[in-house]
Coordinates of C-alpha atoms in Angstrom, one line a residue:
Chain A
X1 CA 99.3 65.3 92.0
X2 CA 98.9 69.1 93.5
X3 CA 99.6 71.9 91.1
X4 CA 102.7 74.1 91.3
X5 CA 101.6 78.1 93.0
X6 CA 104.2 80.3 91.5
X7 CA 105.9 83.4 92.1
X8 CA 103.1 84.9 90.6
X9 CA 100.8 83.7 92.3
X10 CA 101.8 84.8 95.9
X11 CA 102.1 88.5 94.4
X12 CA 99.1 88.4 92.8
X13 CA 97.8 86.5 96.2
X14 CA 99.5 89.8 97.8
X15 CA 97.6 92.1 95.7
X16 CA 94.2 90.6 95.8
X17 CA 94.9 90.6 100.2
X18 CA 95.5 94.6 100.6
X19 CA 92.4 95.2 97.9
X20 CA 90.0 92.4 96.3
X21 CA 88.0 94.5 94.3
X22 CA 91.1 94.8 92.1
X23 CA 89.8 95.1 88.3
X24 CA 91.3 91.8 86.3
X25 CA 92.9 95.2 84.3
X26 CA 94.0 96.4 87.3
X27 CA 95.5 93.7 88.3
X28 CA 97.2 92.7 84.9
X29 CA 99.4 96.2 84.9
X30 CA 100.9 95.3 87.9
X31 CA 102.5 92.3 87.3
X32 CA 103.0 93.0 83.8
X33 CA 100.6 90.4 81.8
X34 CA 97.2 90.3 80.5
X35 CA 93.9 90.3 81.6
X36 CA 93.4 86.8 79.6
X37 CA 96.1 85.7 82.2
X38 CA 94.9 86.7 85.9
X39 CA 91.6 85.4 85.6
X40 CA 92.6 81.7 84.1
X41 CA 95.2 82.1 87.2
X42 CA 92.7 83.4 89.6
X43 CA 90.3 80.3 88.3
X44 CA 93.0 78.7 88.7
X45 CA 94.0 79.0 92.7
X46 CA 89.8 79.0 94.0
X47 CA 89.9 75.2 92.4
X48 CA 92.9 74.9 94.1
X49 CA 91.4 76.1 97.9
X50 CA 94.4 78.3 98.0
X51 CA 91.8 81.7 97.6
X52 CA 89.6 80.4 99.9
X53 CA 87.2 84.4 100.1
X54 CA 87.3 87.6 98.5
X55 CA 85.6 88.7 101.9
X56 CA 85.4 92.9 103.6
X57 CA 86.5 93.3 106.9
X58 CA 83.8 95.1 108.3
X59 CA 83.8 97.5 111.6
X60 CA 81.8 95.2 113.6
X61 CA 81.0 97.5 116.0
X62 CA 79.3 100.6 113.9
X63 CA 77.0 97.6 112.6
X64 CA 75.5 96.7 115.4
X65 CA 77.6 93.4 116.2
X66 CA 80.0 92.1 118.6
X67 CA 82.9 90.1 117.7
X68 CA 84.1 87.1 120.3
X69 CA 86.2 85.0 119.7
X70 CA 86.6 81.7 121.6
X71 CA 89.6 79.6 122.0
X72 CA 88.7 76.5 122.8
X73 CA 90.5 74.1 124.6
X74 CA 89.5 70.2 124.0
X75 CA 90.4 67.7 126.4
X76 CA 93.1 64.8 125.9
X77 CA 91.6 62.0 123.9
X78 CA 88.6 64.0 122.9
X79 CA 87.9 64.0 118.5
X80 CA 88.3 66.9 116.5
X81 CA 86.3 65.9 114.2
X82 CA 82.6 66.2 115.7
X83 CA 83.4 68.9 118.0
X84 CA 84.1 70.7 114.3
X85 CA 80.8 69.2 112.6
X86 CA 78.7 70.3 115.3
X87 CA 80.5 73.7 115.1
X88 CA 79.6 74.5 111.7
X89 CA 75.8 74.2 111.7
X90 CA 75.4 77.4 114.2
X91 CA 74.6 79.9 112.9
X92 CA 76.8 82.4 115.2
X93 CA 79.7 80.6 114.4
X94 CA 81.4 82.5 111.7
X95 CA 84.9 81.1 111.5
X96 CA 86.2 78.2 113.0
X97 CA 89.4 77.3 112.9
X98 CA 91.6 74.1 113.6
X99 CA 94.5 74.5 115.4
X100 CA 97.5 73.2 118.5
X101 CA 99.1 74.5 120.9
X102 CA 97.1 77.1 123.5
X103 CA 93.8 76.0 121.9
X104 CA 92.4 72.8 119.1
X105 CA 90.2 75.0 117.8
X106 CA 89.5 78.9 117.8
X107 CA 85.9 80.1 116.5
X108 CA 84.4 83.6 115.7
X109 CA 81.0 84.5 116.9
X110 CA 79.5 88.0 115.6
X111 CA 76.4 88.6 116.9
X112 CA 74.4 91.3 117.3
X113 CA 75.5 93.9 120.8
X114 CA 72.9 92.3 123.2
X115 CA 75.5 90.8 126.7
X116 CA 73.0 88.9 128.2
X117 CA 71.7 87.2 124.3
X118 CA 75.7 86.7 123.7
X119 CA 75.9 84.6 127.7
X120 CA 73.4 83.0 126.8
X121 CA 74.9 81.6 123.2
X122 CA 78.2 80.7 125.3
X123 CA 76.8 79.1 127.4
X124 CA 74.3 76.8 124.9
X125 CA 77.7 76.1 123.3
X126 CA 79.9 74.3 125.9
X127 CA 76.8 72.5 127.1
X128 CA 76.2 71.1 123.7
X129 CA 80.1 70.4 122.6
X130 CA 81.4 67.6 124.7
X131 CA 84.8 67.1 125.9
X132 CA 85.6 71.1 126.2
X133 CA 88.3 71.7 129.0
X134 CA 88.3 75.1 129.0
X135 CA 87.0 78.0 126.9
X136 CA 89.3 81.1 127.3
X137 CA 86.7 84.4 125.8
X138 CA 87.6 87.4 123.4
X139 CA 85.8 90.4 123.2
X140 CA 87.3 92.5 120.5
X141 CA 86.8 95.9 120.8
X142 CA 88.5 96.9 117.3
X143 CA 90.8 95.7 114.5
X144 CA 93.3 98.2 114.8
X145 CA 95.9 96.4 111.7
X146 CA 94.2 93.6 108.9
X147 CA 97.4 93.7 105.9
X148 CA 96.5 89.2 105.8
X149 CA 100.2 88.8 103.5
Chain B
X1 CA 77.4 113.6 113.8
X2 CA 77.9 110.2 112.9
X3 CA 76.5 109.4 109.2
X4 CA 73.6 106.5 110.1
X5 CA 73.9 103.0 108.5
X6 CA 70.5 101.4 107.1
X7 CA 69.7 98.0 106.0
X8 CA 70.2 98.5 103.1
X9 CA 74.3 99.3 103.9
X10 CA 74.0 96.3 106.3
X11 CA 72.9 93.8 103.2
X12 CA 75.0 95.1 100.9
X13 CA 78.1 94.1 102.5
X14 CA 76.4 91.1 103.6
X15 CA 76.8 90.5 99.8
X16 CA 80.3 91.5 99.8
X17 CA 81.1 89.4 103.0
X18 CA 80.2 86.2 100.6
X19 CA 82.2 87.9 97.8
X20 CA 83.8 91.0 97.5
X21 CA 84.9 91.1 93.8
X22 CA 80.7 90.7 93.1
X23 CA 80.6 94.0 90.6
X24 CA 78.4 97.3 90.5
X25 CA 75.9 95.7 88.8
X26 CA 75.3 92.2 90.0
X27 CA 75.4 94.3 93.9
X28 CA 72.6 96.6 92.4
X29 CA 70.5 93.4 90.9
X30 CA 70.0 91.6 93.9
X31 CA 69.6 94.2 95.8
X32 CA 67.4 96.2 93.8
X33 CA 68.8 99.7 92.6
X34 CA 71.0 101.2 90.5
X35 CA 75.0 100.5 90.7
X36 CA 75.2 104.5 91.1
X37 CA 73.7 104.0 94.0
X38 CA 75.7 100.8 94.9
X39 CA 79.0 102.8 93.9
X40 CA 77.5 105.8 96.3
X41 CA 76.4 103.6 99.4
X42 CA 79.9 101.6 99.3
X43 CA 82.1 104.8 99.1
X44 CA 80.2 106.1 102.1
X45 CA 80.6 102.9 103.9
X46 CA 84.4 103.6 102.7
X47 CA 84.9 106.7 104.1
X48 CA 83.5 105.8 107.4
X49 CA 85.2 103.3 108.1
X50 CA 82.3 100.8 108.3
X51 CA 84.5 99.1 105.7
X52 CA 87.9 98.3 106.0
X53 CA 89.2 96.9 103.7
X54 CA 88.1 93.9 100.2
X55 CA 90.7 91.0 101.1
X56 CA 91.3 87.5 100.1
X57 CA 91.3 85.0 102.8
X58 CA 94.1 81.7 101.4
X59 CA 95.3 79.0 102.5
X60 CA 98.8 79.9 104.4
X61 CA 99.4 76.6 104.9
X62 CA 99.1 76.0 100.8
X63 CA 101.2 79.3 100.3
X64 CA 103.8 77.9 102.6
X65 CA 103.1 80.0 105.6
X66 CA 102.3 79.2 108.8
X67 CA 99.0 81.8 110.4
X68 CA 99.8 81.6 114.9
X69 CA 97.7 83.6 117.1
X70 CA 99.7 85.2 119.5
X71 CA 96.7 86.1 122.8
X72 CA 98.8 88.5 125.0
X73 CA 97.1 89.5 128.2
X74 CA 99.0 92.8 129.9
X75 CA 100.1 93.1 133.6
X76 CA 97.3 95.1 135.6
X77 CA 97.4 99.2 135.1
X78 CA 100.0 98.6 131.3
X79 CA 98.7 101.7 128.8
X80 CA 97.5 99.7 125.6
X81 CA 98.4 102.5 123.1
X82 CA 101.9 102.3 123.3
X83 CA 101.9 98.1 123.4
X84 CA 100.0 98.6 120.5
X85 CA 101.4 101.6 117.8
X86 CA 104.6 99.1 119.1
X87 CA 103.1 95.8 117.4
X88 CA 102.0 98.2 114.8
X89 CA 105.6 98.5 113.5
X90 CA 106.7 94.7 113.3
X91 CA 106.0 93.8 109.6
X92 CA 105.3 89.9 110.1
X93 CA 102.5 91.2 112.6
X94 CA 99.4 91.2 110.2
X95 CA 96.4 91.4 112.7
X96 CA 96.6 93.6 115.9
X97 CA 93.2 94.1 117.5
X98 CA 92.5 95.5 120.6
X99 CA 90.4 92.9 123.0
X100 CA 88.8 92.7 126.4
X101 CA 87.7 89.7 128.4
X102 CA 90.8 86.8 128.0
X103 CA 93.4 88.2 126.3
X104 CA 94.1 92.4 126.0
X105 CA 95.0 91.9 122.1
X106 CA 95.1 89.6 120.0
X107 CA 97.7 89.7 116.7
X108 CA 98.4 87.5 114.0
X109 CA 101.8 86.8 112.8
X110 CA 101.9 85.1 109.2
X111 CA 105.0 84.1 108.2
X112 CA 107.1 81.5 106.4
X113 CA 107.4 77.7 107.2
X114 CA 110.6 77.5 109.5
X115 CA 109.4 76.4 112.8
X116 CA 112.9 78.1 114.5
X117 CA 112.3 81.6 113.1
X118 CA 109.2 82.0 114.2
X119 CA 110.4 81.1 117.9
X120 CA 112.2 83.8 117.7
X121 CA 110.6 85.7 116.4
X122 CA 108.0 85.2 119.1
X123 CA 110.4 85.6 122.0
X124 CA 111.8 88.9 120.1
X125 CA 108.9 89.9 120.9
X126 CA 107.6 89.8 124.1
X127 CA 111.2 91.8 124.9
X128 CA 109.8 94.3 122.7
X129 CA 107.0 94.9 124.5
X130 CA 107.2 95.5 128.7
X131 CA 104.0 95.0 131.1
X132 CA 103.7 91.3 129.1
X133 CA 101.5 89.4 131.8
X134 CA 100.7 86.2 129.4
X135 CA 101.2 84.9 125.7
X136 CA 98.8 82.0 124.3
X137 CA 100.5 81.1 121.6
X138 CA 97.7 78.6 118.9
X139 CA 99.2 78.1 115.5
X140 CA 96.0 77.3 113.4
X141 CA 95.9 74.6 110.8
X142 CA 93.3 75.0 109.2
X143 CA 90.1 77.6 108.0
X144 CA 87.4 75.6 108.0
X145 CA 84.4 78.2 108.0
X146 CA 85.4 81.4 107.4
X147 CA 81.7 83.8 106.4
X148 CA 82.1 86.6 109.3
X149 CA 78.7 88.0 108.7

């Protein structure tokens, strides 16, 4: 059975989504509890996979990278799992999301600023993966807002 | 003039992208430097806006939320800035990205699991914002990989 997620868990994740570097002490103060309890909750949420990662949102452009989102639509009847397994092996594919709707898989590439290299990479991906019906390519030029929860 | 970003800055951001909760001490050990230097570098990168945010990637589904990506294409000639300003005021619009390519703006909604509410929200957004040519709606069902740098 799945462990329950309570209101305090959600408050905790919201605080961490605004600043994942808050210390146990700071989190405990804001949630009126103890550091030990915060640390235990976070460990639980990590183990459950409710917290998937603590990360950083950088300015890709300033770091010399291009951030590209590829929205992939598979042909009807194509199995999604083998496609995802293939994509997982690609180093430049940084984020993989299963989806329904306009796209069945959304992948995010973070690659050095080299437009010919990017073209090659995208062509390579689209030939490697069978069953692609359509691929929408979007180059992110700026992250204006990022406030996940 | 813009301050330079060096190799150590990039290594530091890469480490933080894998785990943004690493302490100054842990970061200093991995980069063979001192806590003071790490702290100073991070402060510099934050001030420069190269580090935009320390955050957490949660399992939205487990938290009771639906994660939707809307890829918006504006009609030719429509100014993007006023659209972005309007979107910034919407609480449910968690992430806003300027873009070129298939979409000119990518927005991410995180909303409680209530399909009628989501339909209403999306309709509301598309009537509020003038100049939308096309909107691709993608529901993210699972984040399979998240490894931003």
